[in-house]
Each structure stands twice: as C-alpha cells, then as structure tokens.
C-alpha cells in the first residue's frame, strides 16, 4: 500500500500552522496526491470516528473535529501508513519523538494537530470518505 490519509486538525488550521505542517510532511518525502479544505458536520465526524464510539473521549473528539476547518490529504510513499505514523509520532504530543509533527505542533492528546490512518484497510476507507472515487481515478 502506497497511500495514507492525513488530516490537519482544527487546532492547527485555526492557529495558522497548516503551511508549517505541510512543509514538515514534505520534509519526510511524502508526495501529496489530493488535498481539500472543509469543515465536518457532527454527523460526518461521528461517521469518520465510528470506531471510537464507545470511548469516553468520543463526544469531545466529535465536538473538536467539527469545530472548524480541517485539511484532509492523500499522501503517497512506499509503506505510506507505517512511515507516516512514524512521521507524526505518538498520540500524546508529549510522548512523540523529537522532530515528529505532533511533538512540534500538537497541543494535547485530543488537539494533536494531525491524523494518520492506522492500517492499509483503514487508509482505503478513509481516503474514499474524503475523496470519493480516488482509487478509481489512479
Ligand atoms: P486520531 O489519530 O485522529 O484518532 C483518534 C483520535 O482520538 C486521536 O487521534 C486523538 O486525537 C483522540 N484521542 C485518542 N486517545 C485520546 C484520549 N485518551 N483522550 C482524548 N483524545 C484522544
């Protein structure tokens, strides 16, 4: 699998870090294949994060992810899913390695600036969520 889905989250877009995050993604030598700027409705966010429905942080996560514009991206690289998870670092920015995107620009476990797909199967589902027909067009 050569593709993964990234999302620059509302905290980073709002505070003007979109360009810096994109630049860091390029530092890690990912190729951008698709990009959008949009705001999720509550229903869209609930659908995207359905896998976390039973978690205690779910209501807050939904409120946050629908609170402002986000930037979803399709990224390409060999082993894109694994490599991008290395580039973003741990969920909690305080636990993320030096130079990772969450360490540099994350604020908290929830407001951690960037999402990356956690498996090839989910990458495909998540890419089609934001970019319907992507795989049919390549
Ligand atoms: P993300 O990669 O987008 O996938 C699920 C998100 O839930 C995760 O990033 C975090 O933003 C959020 N999350 C995960 N664990 C917690 C937690 N313990 N408290 C608050 N938010 C969390």
Short mmCIF file of C-alpha atoms and ligand atoms in Angstrom, two decimals:
data_model
loop_
_atom_site.label_atom_id
_atom_site.label_comp_id
_atom_site.label_asym_id
_atom_site.label_seq_id
_atom_site.Cartn_x
_atom_site.Cartn_y
_atom_site.Cartn_z
CA UNK A 1 0.00 0.00 0.00
CA UNK A 2 1.47 3.33 -1.08
CA UNK A 3 -1.22 5.70 0.18
CA UNK A 4 -2.38 7.02 3.53
CA UNK A 5 -4.88 9.63 4.70
CA UNK A 6 -3.70 12.57 6.77
CA UNK A 7 -5.91 15.25 8.35
CA UNK A 8 -4.58 18.56 9.60
CA UNK A 9 -6.94 19.11 12.54
CA UNK A 10 -8.94 22.23 13.51
CA UNK A 11 -6.48 23.44 16.17
CA UNK A 12 -3.63 23.62 13.63
CA UNK A 13 -5.68 25.20 10.84
CA UNK A 14 -7.10 27.80 13.27
CA UNK A 15 -3.73 28.77 14.71
CA UNK A 16 -2.09 29.15 11.28
CA UNK A 17 0.10 26.07 11.27
CA UNK A 18 -1.27 24.49 8.07
CA UNK A 19 1.70 25.60 5.96
CA UNK A 20 4.26 24.52 8.53
CA UNK A 21 2.65 21.08 8.87
CA UNK A 22 2.56 20.66 5.07
CA UNK A 23 6.20 21.66 4.91
CA UNK A 24 7.12 19.08 7.56
CA UNK A 25 5.17 16.42 5.61
CA UNK A 26 7.30 17.30 2.57
CA UNK A 27 10.47 17.11 4.69
CA UNK A 28 9.55 13.46 5.29
CA UNK A 29 9.33 12.99 1.50
CA UNK A 30 5.66 12.19 1.14
CA UNK A 31 4.04 13.16 -2.15
CA UNK A 32 0.67 14.94 -1.97
CA UNK A 33 -1.84 13.25 -4.25
CA UNK A 34 -5.00 15.11 -3.15
CA UNK A 35 -5.91 17.92 -0.74
CA UNK A 36 -9.13 19.64 0.47
CA UNK A 37 -10.17 22.30 3.00
CA UNK A 38 -13.55 21.59 4.59
CA UNK A 39 -15.50 21.57 7.85
CA UNK A 40 -17.07 18.31 9.07
CA UNK A 41 -20.65 18.27 10.33
CA UNK A 42 -21.25 16.49 13.64
CA UNK A 43 -22.75 13.58 11.67
CA UNK A 44 -19.73 13.36 9.34
CA UNK A 45 -17.32 13.36 12.31
CA UNK A 46 -19.38 10.63 14.04
CA UNK A 47 -19.21 8.53 10.89
CA UNK A 48 -15.47 9.05 10.40
CA UNK A 49 -14.67 8.20 14.04
CA UNK A 50 -17.36 5.49 14.46
CA UNK A 51 -14.68 3.01 15.59
CA UNK A 52 -14.15 5.16 18.74
CA UNK A 53 -17.89 5.41 19.59
CA UNK A 54 -17.57 3.59 22.92
CA UNK A 55 -14.53 5.58 24.12
CA UNK A 56 -15.01 8.13 26.91
CA UNK A 57 -13.36 10.84 24.79
CA UNK A 58 -15.75 10.31 21.82
CA UNK A 59 -18.16 13.26 22.47
CA UNK A 60 -15.29 15.68 22.95
CA UNK A 61 -13.46 14.31 19.88
CA UNK A 62 -16.57 14.83 17.72
CA UNK A 63 -17.08 18.37 19.02
CA UNK A 64 -13.43 19.22 18.38
CA UNK A 65 -13.18 17.66 14.92
CA UNK A 66 -16.30 19.50 13.74
CA UNK A 67 -15.33 22.82 15.40
CA UNK A 68 -13.58 24.37 12.40
CA UNK A 69 -11.93 23.74 9.05
CA UNK A 70 -9.67 20.74 8.53
CA UNK A 71 -7.31 19.78 5.72
CA UNK A 72 -7.54 16.13 4.61
CA UNK A 73 -4.74 14.90 2.34
CA UNK A 74 -3.87 11.77 0.43
CA UNK A 75 -0.15 11.07 0.79
CA UNK A 76 1.97 8.68 -1.21
CA UNK A 77 5.20 6.93 -0.26
CA UNK A 78 6.46 3.35 -0.02
CA UNK A 79 4.88 1.90 3.15
CA UNK A 80 2.92 5.14 3.48
CA UNK A 81 0.81 4.11 6.51
CA UNK A 82 3.73 2.96 8.64
CA UNK A 83 6.07 5.72 7.52
CA UNK A 84 3.50 8.44 8.17
CA UNK A 85 2.76 7.15 11.65
CA UNK A 86 6.49 7.40 12.35
CA UNK A 87 6.50 10.97 11.00
CA UNK A 88 3.58 12.12 13.19
CA UNK A 89 4.64 10.37 16.42
CA UNK A 90 2.61 9.13 19.40
CA UNK A 91 -1.00 10.26 20.01
CA UNK A 92 0.13 12.30 23.02
CA UNK A 93 2.49 15.05 21.74
CA UNK A 94 4.47 14.84 24.99
CA UNK A 95 5.29 11.20 24.19
CA UNK A 96 6.01 11.82 20.48
CA UNK A 97 9.64 11.67 19.32
CA UNK A 98 11.78 14.73 18.58
CA UNK A 99 11.01 16.25 15.18
CA UNK A 100 7.68 14.48 14.73
CA UNK A 101 4.71 16.59 13.67
CA UNK A 102 2.77 16.03 16.89
CA UNK A 103 5.82 16.86 19.01
CA UNK A 104 6.40 20.07 17.05
CA UNK A 105 2.81 21.29 16.66
CA UNK A 106 0.48 19.17 18.86
CA UNK A 107 -1.19 20.70 21.93
CA UNK A 108 -2.72 17.68 23.71
CA UNK A 109 -3.86 14.10 23.12
CA UNK A 110 -7.05 15.42 21.53
CA UNK A 111 -5.69 18.58 19.88
CA UNK A 112 -2.74 16.65 18.46
CA UNK A 113 -2.70 18.53 15.11
CA UNK A 114 -2.64 15.59 12.71
CA UNK A 115 -4.33 12.29 11.97
CA UNK A 116 -2.76 9.39 10.09
CA UNK A 117 -4.51 6.16 9.04
CA UNK A 118 -3.62 3.22 11.30
CA UNK A 119 -3.79 0.40 8.71
CA UNK A 120 -3.88 -0.12 4.96
CA UNK A 121 -7.52 -1.19 5.19
CA UNK A 122 -8.50 1.96 7.10
CA UNK A 123 -6.42 4.15 4.78
CA UNK A 124 -8.50 2.97 1.84
CA UNK A 125 -11.79 3.58 3.70
CA UNK A 126 -10.67 6.99 5.00
CA UNK A 127 -9.36 8.15 1.59
CA UNK A 128 -12.69 7.21 -0.02
CA UNK A 129 -14.53 9.08 2.79
CA UNK A 130 -12.90 12.40 1.88
CA UNK A 131 -12.02 11.72 -1.77
CA UNK A 132 -14.76 9.52 -3.25
CA UNK A 133 -13.57 7.73 -6.39
CA UNK A 134 -9.87 8.34 -5.62
CA UNK A 135 -8.80 4.77 -6.27
CA UNK A 136 -10.88 4.51 -9.42
CA UNK A 137 -9.10 7.59 -10.78
CA UNK A 138 -5.49 6.42 -10.34
P1 LIG B 1 -6.55 10.31 15.64
O1 LIG B 1 -5.33 9.73 15.06
O2 LIG B 1 -7.28 11.31 14.84
O3 LIG B 1 -7.59 9.14 16.01
C1 LIG B 1 -8.46 9.19 17.11
C2 LIG B 1 -8.28 10.41 17.94
O4 LIG B 1 -8.85 10.36 19.22
C3 LIG B 1 -6.80 10.61 18.21
O5 LIG B 1 -6.16 11.00 17.03
C4 LIG B 1 -6.83 11.64 19.31
O6 LIG B 1 -6.99 12.96 18.81
C5 LIG B 1 -8.09 11.22 20.05
N1 LIG B 1 -7.74 10.52 21.28
C6 LIG B 1 -7.17 9.32 21.39
N2 LIG B 1 -6.99 9.00 22.68
C7 LIG B 1 -7.47 10.05 23.39
C8 LIG B 1 -7.58 10.33 24.77
N3 LIG B 1 -7.16 9.45 25.68
N4 LIG B 1 -8.13 11.50 25.15
C9 LIG B 1 -8.57 12.38 24.21
N5 LIG B 1 -8.48 12.17 22.88
C10 LIG B 1 -7.94 11.03 22.48
#
